[in-house]
């Protein structure tokens, strides 16, 4: 069974702080996606990375795909209360079946 | 576009009853996915359709679960008979279906199922 481990599982920080969430696996992925999910809603795609070492930025969010395409990180600069939610990574080992990570639940306090 | 539509949003039923979950994908999307989300197991793919044809149902827990896609705008996930361990949030998602590794999957709001 392929596993995508995310760390930390839970994170509570003050508004304005920086944070990094990690997504690790022993499997190689052809692409990796990051989602944010808010309570009572479905996950919403934030980014897709496909090339080893790739870095993508989305405003205050920076996503990096590991050189070996087995891991990824999400860095948030100057977190805001609107960043609160469940962050999920999802890796694609084949052609269509994404394997979702265990999730990181982030709470940003005002 | 209204996005992916799921119904009902909440379902409470008793063990042994039949449950049918419904999904309307985004118009023009050729791929449809059913997922289940629980605290213990996270988000798991149950079944994947492409052009209304089931491509991979290896994630369907057992024979009590079945899914159909009679046309491009409608899909159902049925559980019969339901059991308490089926309690979860069930999501439907759709995508264009041209190149899945680069595409966005659009998730519906989910159906929260509680089996007593």
Coordinates of C-alpha atoms in Angstrom, one line a residue:
Chain A
X1 CA 0.0 0.0 0.0
X2 CA 1.4 3.4 -1.0
X3 CA 1.4 5.9 1.8
X4 CA 1.8 9.6 1.8
X5 CA 2.7 10.8 5.3
X6 CA 2.1 14.4 6.1
X7 CA 3.6 16.3 9.0
X8 CA 2.7 17.8 11.2
X9 CA -0.8 16.4 11.7
X10 CA -2.0 19.5 13.6
X11 CA -0.6 23.0 13.7
X12 CA -1.9 26.0 15.6
X13 CA -0.1 29.3 15.0
X14 CA -0.6 33.0 15.4
X15 CA -1.5 35.2 12.5
X16 CA 1.7 36.5 10.8
X17 CA 3.8 33.5 11.6
X18 CA 5.4 31.3 8.9
X19 CA 4.9 27.6 8.6
X20 CA 6.0 24.6 6.5
X21 CA 4.0 21.4 5.9
X22 CA 5.7 18.3 4.6
X23 CA 4.4 15.4 2.5
X24 CA 6.7 12.3 2.3
X25 CA 6.6 9.0 0.6
X26 CA 8.8 6.2 -0.5
X27 CA 7.1 6.1 -3.9
X28 CA 7.9 8.2 -7.0
X29 CA 5.1 10.3 -8.4
X30 CA 4.6 11.6 -11.9
X31 CA 2.8 14.6 -10.3
X32 CA 1.8 15.9 -6.9
X33 CA -1.1 18.1 -6.0
X34 CA -1.9 20.2 -2.9
X35 CA -5.5 20.8 -1.8
X36 CA -7.1 22.9 0.9
X37 CA -10.4 21.7 2.5
X38 CA -12.6 23.7 4.7
X39 CA -15.2 22.3 7.0
X40 CA -18.3 21.0 5.3
X41 CA -16.8 21.4 1.8
X42 CA -14.8 19.3 -0.7
X43 CA -11.1 19.8 -1.2
X44 CA -10.0 22.6 -3.6
X45 CA -6.9 22.3 -5.7
X46 CA -4.2 24.8 -4.9
X47 CA -1.4 23.6 -7.2
X48 CA 0.0 20.8 -9.3
X49 CA 3.8 20.1 -9.5
X50 CA 5.2 17.7 -12.1
X51 CA 9.0 18.2 -12.3
X52 CA 11.5 17.2 -9.7
X53 CA 12.8 20.3 -7.9
X54 CA 10.0 22.4 -9.2
X55 CA 8.9 25.4 -7.1
X56 CA 5.6 27.1 -7.5
X57 CA 4.3 30.2 -5.8
X58 CA 0.7 31.2 -5.1
X59 CA 0.7 34.5 -3.4
X60 CA 2.0 33.7 0.1
X61 CA 2.1 29.9 -0.5
X62 CA 5.3 28.3 -1.9
X63 CA 5.2 24.7 -3.1
X64 CA 8.2 22.5 -3.8
X65 CA 8.5 19.1 -5.4
X66 CA 11.4 17.0 -4.2
X67 CA 14.2 16.3 -6.7
X68 CA 13.4 12.6 -6.6
X69 CA 9.6 13.3 -6.9
X70 CA 8.9 11.4 -3.7
X71 CA 8.2 14.4 -1.4
X72 CA 6.9 17.9 -1.3
X73 CA 6.6 20.8 1.0
X74 CA 4.2 23.7 1.4
X75 CA 5.4 26.9 3.0
X76 CA 3.1 29.7 4.1
X77 CA 4.5 33.1 4.7
X78 CA 2.7 35.5 7.2
X79 CA -0.2 33.2 7.8
X80 CA -3.7 34.7 7.9
X81 CA -6.9 33.4 9.6
X82 CA -8.2 32.7 6.1
X83 CA -5.5 30.0 5.7
X84 CA -7.2 27.9 8.3
X85 CA -8.2 24.5 7.0
X86 CA -7.1 20.9 6.2
X87 CA -4.2 20.7 3.8
X88 CA -3.9 17.5 1.7
X89 CA -1.2 16.4 -0.6
X90 CA -2.0 13.9 -3.3
X91 CA 0.5 12.0 -5.4
X92 CA 0.0 10.3 -8.7
X93 CA 2.1 7.1 -9.0
X94 CA 0.4 6.0 -12.3
X95 CA -2.0 7.7 -14.7
X96 CA -5.2 8.5 -12.9
X97 CA -5.3 7.3 -9.3
X98 CA -4.2 10.0 -6.9
X99 CA -3.1 8.7 -3.4
X100 CA -4.1 11.3 -0.8
X101 CA -1.9 12.1 2.2
X102 CA -3.0 11.9 5.9
X103 CA -3.6 15.7 6.0
X104 CA -2.4 18.6 8.1
X105 CA -5.0 20.5 10.0
X106 CA -4.0 24.2 10.3
X107 CA -5.5 26.7 12.6
X108 CA -4.4 30.3 12.4
X109 CA -5.3 32.4 15.4
X110 CA -6.0 36.1 15.2
Chain B
X1 CA -21.2 26.8 -13.7
X2 CA -22.7 25.3 -10.6
X3 CA -19.8 23.0 -10.0
X4 CA -20.2 19.3 -9.0
X5 CA -23.6 18.8 -7.4
X6 CA -24.2 16.0 -4.8
X7 CA -27.3 15.0 -3.1
X8 CA -28.3 14.5 -0.4
X9 CA -25.9 16.6 1.7
X10 CA -26.7 14.6 4.8
X11 CA -28.1 11.2 5.2
X12 CA -28.9 9.3 8.4
X13 CA -30.1 5.8 8.1
X14 CA -30.3 2.6 10.0
X15 CA -28.1 -0.4 9.6
X16 CA -29.4 -2.7 6.8
X17 CA -31.1 0.0 4.8
X18 CA -30.2 0.9 1.2
X19 CA -28.5 4.2 0.7
X20 CA -28.2 6.0 -2.7
X21 CA -25.9 8.9 -3.2
X22 CA -26.2 11.1 -6.3
X23 CA -23.7 13.2 -8.3
X24 CA -24.0 15.5 -11.2
X25 CA -20.5 16.3 -12.6
X26 CA -19.5 19.5 -14.3
X27 CA -20.8 19.7 -17.9
X28 CA -18.2 18.7 -20.4
X29 CA -16.1 16.7 -17.9
X30 CA -15.4 13.1 -19.0
X31 CA -13.9 11.7 -15.8
X32 CA -15.8 11.1 -12.6
X33 CA -14.5 9.9 -9.3
X34 CA -16.2 8.7 -6.1
X35 CA -14.2 9.1 -2.9
X36 CA -14.8 8.3 0.8
X37 CA -13.3 10.4 3.6
X38 CA -12.9 9.2 7.2
X39 CA -10.8 10.3 10.1
X40 CA -9.1 7.0 10.2
X41 CA -8.4 6.4 6.6
X42 CA -8.4 9.8 5.1
X43 CA -9.6 10.3 1.5
X44 CA -9.8 7.1 -0.5
X45 CA -10.7 6.6 -4.2
X46 CA -13.6 4.2 -4.5
X47 CA -14.3 4.1 -8.3
X48 CA -13.2 6.0 -11.4
X49 CA -15.3 6.4 -14.5
X50 CA -14.2 7.7 -17.9
X51 CA -16.7 8.5 -20.6
X52 CA -19.4 6.8 -18.4
X53 CA -17.4 3.5 -18.2
X54 CA -16.0 2.2 -14.9
X55 CA -12.2 2.1 -15.3
X56 CA -11.1 1.2 -11.8
X57 CA -13.4 -0.1 -9.0
X58 CA -10.6 -1.6 -6.9
X59 CA -11.3 0.8 -4.1
X60 CA -14.9 -0.3 -3.7
X61 CA -14.9 -1.9 -0.2
X62 CA -17.1 -4.9 -0.9
X63 CA -20.1 -6.2 -2.8
X64 CA -22.4 -4.0 -0.8
X65 CA -21.1 -1.1 -2.7
X66 CA -22.1 -0.4 -6.4
X67 CA -21.8 2.6 -8.7
X68 CA -23.3 3.5 -12.0
X69 CA -23.0 6.2 -14.5
X70 CA -25.9 5.9 -16.9
X71 CA -25.1 9.1 -18.8
X72 CA -22.5 11.9 -18.8
X73 CA -24.5 14.0 -16.4
X74 CA -25.4 11.6 -13.6
X75 CA -23.8 9.0 -11.4
X76 CA -25.0 7.1 -8.3
X77 CA -23.2 5.3 -5.5
X78 CA -25.4 2.7 -3.7
X79 CA -24.8 0.9 -0.5
X80 CA -27.0 -2.1 0.2
X81 CA -27.2 -3.1 3.0
X82 CA -25.6 -0.3 4.9
X83 CA -23.5 -0.9 8.0
X84 CA -22.3 1.5 10.7
X85 CA -18.7 1.3 9.4
X86 CA -19.9 2.9 6.2
X87 CA -20.4 6.2 8.1
X88 CA -18.2 8.7 6.3
X89 CA -18.3 11.7 4.0
X90 CA -18.6 10.6 0.4
X91 CA -17.3 13.0 -2.3
X92 CA -17.9 13.0 -6.0
X93 CA -15.3 14.8 -8.2
X94 CA -15.0 15.4 -11.9
X95 CA -12.3 16.5 -14.4
X96 CA -11.9 17.0 -18.1
X97 CA -10.4 13.6 -18.5
X98 CA -7.8 14.5 -21.1
X99 CA -4.6 14.3 -19.1
X100 CA -5.3 13.5 -15.5
X101 CA -1.8 14.1 -14.3
X102 CA -2.2 17.8 -15.0
X103 CA -5.9 18.3 -14.5
X104 CA -7.9 19.8 -11.7
X105 CA -10.3 17.5 -10.0
X106 CA -13.4 19.5 -8.9
X107 CA -14.9 18.1 -5.8
X108 CA -18.6 18.4 -4.8
X109 CA -19.6 19.4 -1.3
X110 CA -19.9 15.8 -0.2
X111 CA -22.6 13.7 1.4
X112 CA -22.2 13.1 5.1
X113 CA -23.6 9.6 5.8
X114 CA -24.3 8.3 9.3
X115 CA -25.4 4.7 9.6
X116 CA -26.9 3.9 13.0

